[in-house]
CSV table of C-alpha atoms in Angstrom, one decimal:
chain,number,residue,atom,x,y,z
A,1,UNK,CA,-0.4,0.5,0.0
A,2,UNK,CA,1.0,3.7,-0.6
A,3,UNK,CA,2.1,5.9,2.4
A,4,UNK,CA,3.4,9.4,2.9
A,5,UNK,CA,7.0,9.6,3.3
A,6,UNK,CA,9.0,13.0,3.3
A,7,UNK,CA,6.2,15.0,2.0
A,8,UNK,CA,5.3,12.6,-1.3
A,9,UNK,CA,3.3,9.6,-2.1
A,10,UNK,CA,5.6,6.6,-2.3
A,11,UNK,CA,4.9,3.2,-2.1
A,12,UNK,CA,6.2,-0.1,-1.0
A,13,UNK,CA,10.0,-1.2,-2.9
A,14,UNK,CA,8.7,-5.2,-2.4
A,15,UNK,CA,5.6,-4.6,-3.9
A,16,UNK,CA,5.0,-6.8,-6.6
A,17,UNK,CA,3.8,-6.7,-9.2
A,18,UNK,CA,4.0,-2.5,-9.5
A,19,UNK,CA,0.5,-1.2,-8.4
A,20,UNK,CA,-0.6,2.7,-8.9
A,21,UNK,CA,-0.5,4.8,-5.9
A,22,UNK,CA,-2.9,7.3,-4.5
A,23,UNK,CA,-3.9,10.0,-7.0
A,24,UNK,CA,-5.4,13.1,-6.5
A,25,UNK,CA,-8.7,11.9,-8.6
A,26,UNK,CA,-10.1,9.5,-10.6
A,27,UNK,CA,-11.2,9.8,-14.5
A,28,UNK,CA,-12.9,8.3,-17.4
A,29,UNK,CA,-10.7,5.6,-19.1
A,30,UNK,CA,-10.7,7.4,-22.1
A,31,UNK,CA,-9.6,10.9,-20.5
A,32,UNK,CA,-7.0,9.0,-18.7
A,33,UNK,CA,-6.0,5.4,-18.5
A,34,UNK,CA,-3.1,4.8,-15.4
A,35,UNK,CA,-2.6,1.2,-16.7
A,36,UNK,CA,-2.4,2.3,-20.1
A,37,UNK,CA,0.7,0.8,-22.7
A,38,UNK,CA,-0.1,1.5,-25.4
A,39,UNK,CA,3.7,3.1,-26.1
A,40,UNK,CA,6.2,0.5,-25.7
A,41,UNK,CA,8.9,2.6,-25.0
A,42,UNK,CA,7.5,4.8,-22.8
A,43,UNK,CA,5.8,1.7,-20.9
A,44,UNK,CA,9.6,-0.1,-20.9
A,45,UNK,CA,11.0,3.1,-19.2
A,46,UNK,CA,8.3,2.9,-16.5
A,47,UNK,CA,9.5,-0.8,-16.2
A,48,UNK,CA,13.1,0.4,-15.7
A,49,UNK,CA,12.1,3.0,-13.2
A,50,UNK,CA,9.7,0.9,-10.8
A,51,UNK,CA,13.1,-0.5,-10.4
A,52,UNK,CA,15.4,1.8,-10.4
A,53,UNK,CA,13.1,4.3,-8.2
A,54,UNK,CA,10.7,2.7,-6.1
A,55,UNK,CA,9.6,5.8,-4.0
A,56,UNK,CA,8.3,6.8,-7.3
A,57,UNK,CA,4.7,6.7,-9.0
A,58,UNK,CA,6.2,5.4,-12.6
A,59,UNK,CA,3.2,5.6,-14.5
A,60,UNK,CA,1.0,7.6,-16.4
A,61,UNK,CA,0.2,11.0,-14.3
A,62,UNK,CA,-3.1,12.4,-14.7
A,63,UNK,CA,-4.9,15.9,-15.0
A,64,UNK,CA,-5.4,17.4,-11.7
A,65,UNK,CA,-8.1,20.2,-11.1
A,66,UNK,CA,-11.7,20.2,-11.4
A,67,UNK,CA,-13.5,19.0,-14.4
A,68,UNK,CA,-15.6,21.5,-15.2
A,69,UNK,CA,-12.5,24.2,-15.0
A,70,UNK,CA,-12.9,27.0,-17.4
A,71,UNK,CA,-9.0,27.1,-17.9
A,72,UNK,CA,-7.0,24.2,-18.9
A,73,UNK,CA,-3.0,24.2,-19.1
A,74,UNK,CA,-1.5,21.6,-21.2
A,75,UNK,CA,2.5,20.6,-20.5
A,76,UNK,CA,4.6,18.7,-22.4
A,77,UNK,CA,5.1,15.5,-20.2
A,78,UNK,CA,6.1,14.3,-16.9
A,79,UNK,CA,9.6,15.1,-15.3
A,80,UNK,CA,11.3,11.6,-13.8
A,81,UNK,CA,12.0,12.9,-10.5
A,82,UNK,CA,9.1,15.9,-10.6
A,83,UNK,CA,5.5,14.7,-11.5
A,84,UNK,CA,6.8,11.0,-12.3
A,85,UNK,CA,7.9,11.0,-9.0
A,86,UNK,CA,5.0,13.0,-7.2
A,87,UNK,CA,2.1,11.6,-9.3
A,88,UNK,CA,0.8,15.3,-9.8
A,89,UNK,CA,1.9,17.1,-12.6
A,90,UNK,CA,4.5,19.9,-12.7
A,91,UNK,CA,4.7,18.8,-8.7
A,92,UNK,CA,7.8,17.5,-7.2
A,93,UNK,CA,10.5,19.8,-8.9
A,94,UNK,CA,11.6,23.1,-10.0
A,95,UNK,CA,9.2,23.5,-13.1
A,96,UNK,CA,6.1,23.8,-11.3
A,97,UNK,CA,7.3,26.8,-8.9
A,98,UNK,CA,6.4,29.1,-11.7
A,99,UNK,CA,3.7,27.6,-12.3
A,100,UNK,CA,1.8,27.0,-9.3
A,101,UNK,CA,2.8,30.3,-7.8
A,102,UNK,CA,1.3,32.5,-10.7
A,103,UNK,CA,-1.9,30.8,-10.7
A,104,UNK,CA,-2.2,31.0,-6.4
A,105,UNK,CA,-1.6,34.8,-7.5
A,106,UNK,CA,-4.4,35.0,-9.9
A,107,UNK,CA,-6.9,33.0,-8.0
A,108,UNK,CA,-6.4,29.9,-9.9
A,109,UNK,CA,-5.2,27.7,-6.5
A,110,UNK,CA,-5.3,27.7,-2.8
A,111,UNK,CA,-1.9,27.6,-2.1
A,112,UNK,CA,1.1,28.8,-4.4
A,113,UNK,CA,3.5,25.3,-3.5
A,114,UNK,CA,2.2,22.3,-4.8
A,115,UNK,CA,4.2,19.3,-2.8
A,116,UNK,CA,2.4,16.0,-3.5
A,117,UNK,CA,-0.7,14.1,-3.4
A,118,UNK,CA,-2.6,15.1,-0.5
A,119,UNK,CA,-1.3,18.3,0.5
A,120,UNK,CA,-4.4,20.1,0.3
A,121,UNK,CA,-3.5,21.7,-2.9
A,122,UNK,CA,-7.1,22.8,-4.9
A,123,UNK,CA,-6.6,24.5,-8.4
A,124,UNK,CA,-9.9,26.8,-8.6
A,125,UNK,CA,-11.5,27.1,-11.6
A,126,UNK,CA,-8.6,25.5,-13.5
A,127,UNK,CA,-6.6,22.0,-14.5
A,128,UNK,CA,-3.6,21.0,-15.3
A,129,UNK,CA,-2.5,18.0,-18.0
A,130,UNK,CA,-0.1,17.2,-20.1
A,131,UNK,CA,0.3,16.4,-24.0
A,132,UNK,CA,2.1,13.3,-22.9
A,133,UNK,CA,0.9,11.6,-19.7
A,134,UNK,CA,4.3,9.3,-19.2
A,135,UNK,CA,8.0,10.8,-18.4
A,136,UNK,CA,10.0,9.9,-21.6
A,137,UNK,CA,13.6,9.0,-21.5
A,138,UNK,CA,15.8,12.1,-21.6
A,139,UNK,CA,12.3,14.4,-21.6
A,140,UNK,CA,11.8,14.0,-25.2
A,141,UNK,CA,8.9,12.0,-26.4
A,142,UNK,CA,8.3,10.9,-30.4
A,143,UNK,CA,6.6,12.4,-32.2
A,144,UNK,CA,4.5,8.9,-32.7
A,145,UNK,CA,4.2,9.0,-28.8
A,146,UNK,CA,2.8,12.4,-28.7
A,147,UNK,CA,0.4,11.3,-31.6
A,148,UNK,CA,-0.9,8.4,-29.6
A,149,UNK,CA,-1.2,10.0,-26.3
A,150,UNK,CA,-3.1,12.6,-27.8
A,151,UNK,CA,-6.4,11.1,-27.9
A,152,UNK,CA,-6.5,11.5,-24.2
A,153,UNK,CA,-6.4,15.0,-24.4
A,154,UNK,CA,-8.6,15.4,-27.3
A,155,UNK,CA,-11.2,13.0,-25.3
A,156,UNK,CA,-10.9,15.7,-22.2
A,157,UNK,CA,-11.7,18.9,-24.9
A,158,UNK,CA,-15.2,17.0,-25.5
A,159,UNK,CA,-16.3,15.8,-22.2
A,160,UNK,CA,-15.0,18.6,-19.9
A,161,UNK,CA,-14.7,21.6,-22.5
A,162,UNK,CA,-12.7,24.6,-21.3
A,163,UNK,CA,-13.2,27.9,-22.1
A,164,UNK,CA,-9.6,28.7,-22.4
A,165,UNK,CA,-6.6,26.9,-23.0
A,166,UNK,CA,-2.9,27.7,-22.1
A,167,UNK,CA,0.0,25.9,-23.9
A,168,UNK,CA,3.4,25.6,-22.3
A,169,UNK,CA,5.2,25.2,-25.0
A,170,UNK,CA,5.5,24.3,-28.7
A,171,UNK,CA,4.9,20.5,-28.3
A,172,UNK,CA,1.9,21.2,-26.0
A,173,UNK,CA,0.7,23.7,-28.5
A,174,UNK,CA,0.4,21.5,-31.3
A,175,UNK,CA,-0.6,18.9,-29.3
A,176,UNK,CA,-3.9,21.1,-28.6
A,177,UNK,CA,-4.4,21.7,-32.4
A,178,UNK,CA,-3.6,18.0,-33.2
A,179,UNK,CA,-6.2,17.3,-30.6
A,180,UNK,CA,-8.8,19.6,-32.7
A,181,UNK,CA,-8.2,18.6,-36.0
A,182,UNK,CA,-6.9,21.9,-36.6
A,183,UNK,CA,-3.8,22.8,-39.5
A,184,UNK,CA,-0.6,23.4,-37.5
A,185,UNK,CA,0.6,26.2,-40.0
A,186,UNK,CA,-2.8,28.4,-39.2
A,187,UNK,CA,-1.5,29.2,-35.5
A,188,UNK,CA,1.6,30.2,-34.8
A,189,UNK,CA,2.7,29.5,-31.7
A,190,UNK,CA,4.7,32.3,-30.1
A,191,UNK,CA,5.1,33.7,-26.3
A,192,UNK,CA,1.9,35.6,-25.4
A,193,UNK,CA,0.1,34.9,-28.9
A,194,UNK,CA,-3.6,33.9,-28.6
A,195,UNK,CA,-5.9,31.7,-31.3
A,196,UNK,CA,-9.2,32.0,-31.5
A,197,UNK,CA,-10.0,28.4,-32.0
A,198,UNK,CA,-14.1,28.4,-32.0
A,199,UNK,CA,-14.5,25.9,-29.1
A,200,UNK,CA,-12.1,28.1,-26.8
A,201,UNK,CA,-9.5,30.6,-26.5
A,202,UNK,CA,-5.6,29.1,-26.9
A,203,UNK,CA,-3.3,31.2,-25.2
A,204,UNK,CA,0.5,30.2,-25.6
A,205,UNK,CA,3.7,30.7,-23.2
A,206,UNK,CA,7.2,29.1,-23.4
A,207,UNK,CA,7.3,26.7,-21.0
A,208,UNK,CA,7.9,27.0,-17.3
A,209,UNK,CA,11.2,24.7,-17.8
A,210,UNK,CA,14.0,25.4,-15.3
A,211,UNK,CA,16.2,26.0,-18.1
A,212,UNK,CA,13.5,28.8,-19.7
A,213,UNK,CA,13.6,30.3,-16.4
A,214,UNK,CA,17.4,30.0,-15.4
A,215,UNK,CA,18.4,31.3,-18.7
A,216,UNK,CA,15.5,34.3,-18.7
A,217,UNK,CA,13.7,33.2,-21.6
A,218,UNK,CA,10.8,33.1,-19.6
A,219,UNK,CA,10.3,35.4,-16.6
A,220,UNK,CA,7.8,36.1,-14.1
A,221,UNK,CA,7.0,38.9,-14.9
A,222,UNK,CA,6.5,37.4,-19.1
A,223,UNK,CA,4.2,34.4,-17.3
A,224,UNK,CA,2.0,36.9,-14.9
A,225,UNK,CA,1.3,38.8,-18.7
A,226,UNK,CA,0.1,35.5,-19.9
A,227,UNK,CA,-2.1,34.7,-16.7
A,228,UNK,CA,-3.1,38.1,-16.3
A,229,UNK,CA,-4.4,38.0,-19.9
A,230,UNK,CA,-6.2,34.6,-19.6
A,231,UNK,CA,-7.7,36.0,-16.1
A,232,UNK,CA,-9.5,39.4,-17.6
A,233,UNK,CA,-10.6,37.1,-20.9
A,234,UNK,CA,-12.4,34.5,-18.1
A,235,UNK,CA,-13.9,37.1,-16.5
A,236,UNK,CA,-15.0,39.3,-19.8
């Protein structure tokens, strides 16, 4: 059985076979499947990591946030020692610091820091999901893996339609367009760009990765300006 240690949801290293750890919430299988093995390379990577890091979640990471949220945030994929460790998107490593603190500043979260499943963190009118639900080797999913996993985000749009979508990075942007069967060349990615896709408004931002924030490609004021635009849009 899972048990909390060091502020993260861990599992007994002797537990065989692997079982999914505690998650924030349950989802219909077409929106999220914790037992998905559709991508052989990603599944094999999970199997390897269950041996190397038995205290990690090591499975497809579910969306996090209310099903009726007007804002859906689409990231790339779980980090090996971040979401793949904690079982919650953008939680457990540096990437989530700017995301969750900014969501809190603009009223989309009840606290500024996401630590682990069961920490009391709640998103308010916002939900976080990923274009690829499984951690990829070297943080680089293949085009085929992105395509295979796109069925989940596409169905999420259908059954829990947002009013605004925030794409973090080019891969997230492309995944959103693919899920809607939109032509990629018609909607160019750019930080702070906005695109009216009919069913919702798409907002773009550089990814909140450690590399982007440490190099200054993405600063806190830059990211806050995007959230401010989204907030005004949803209130309009």
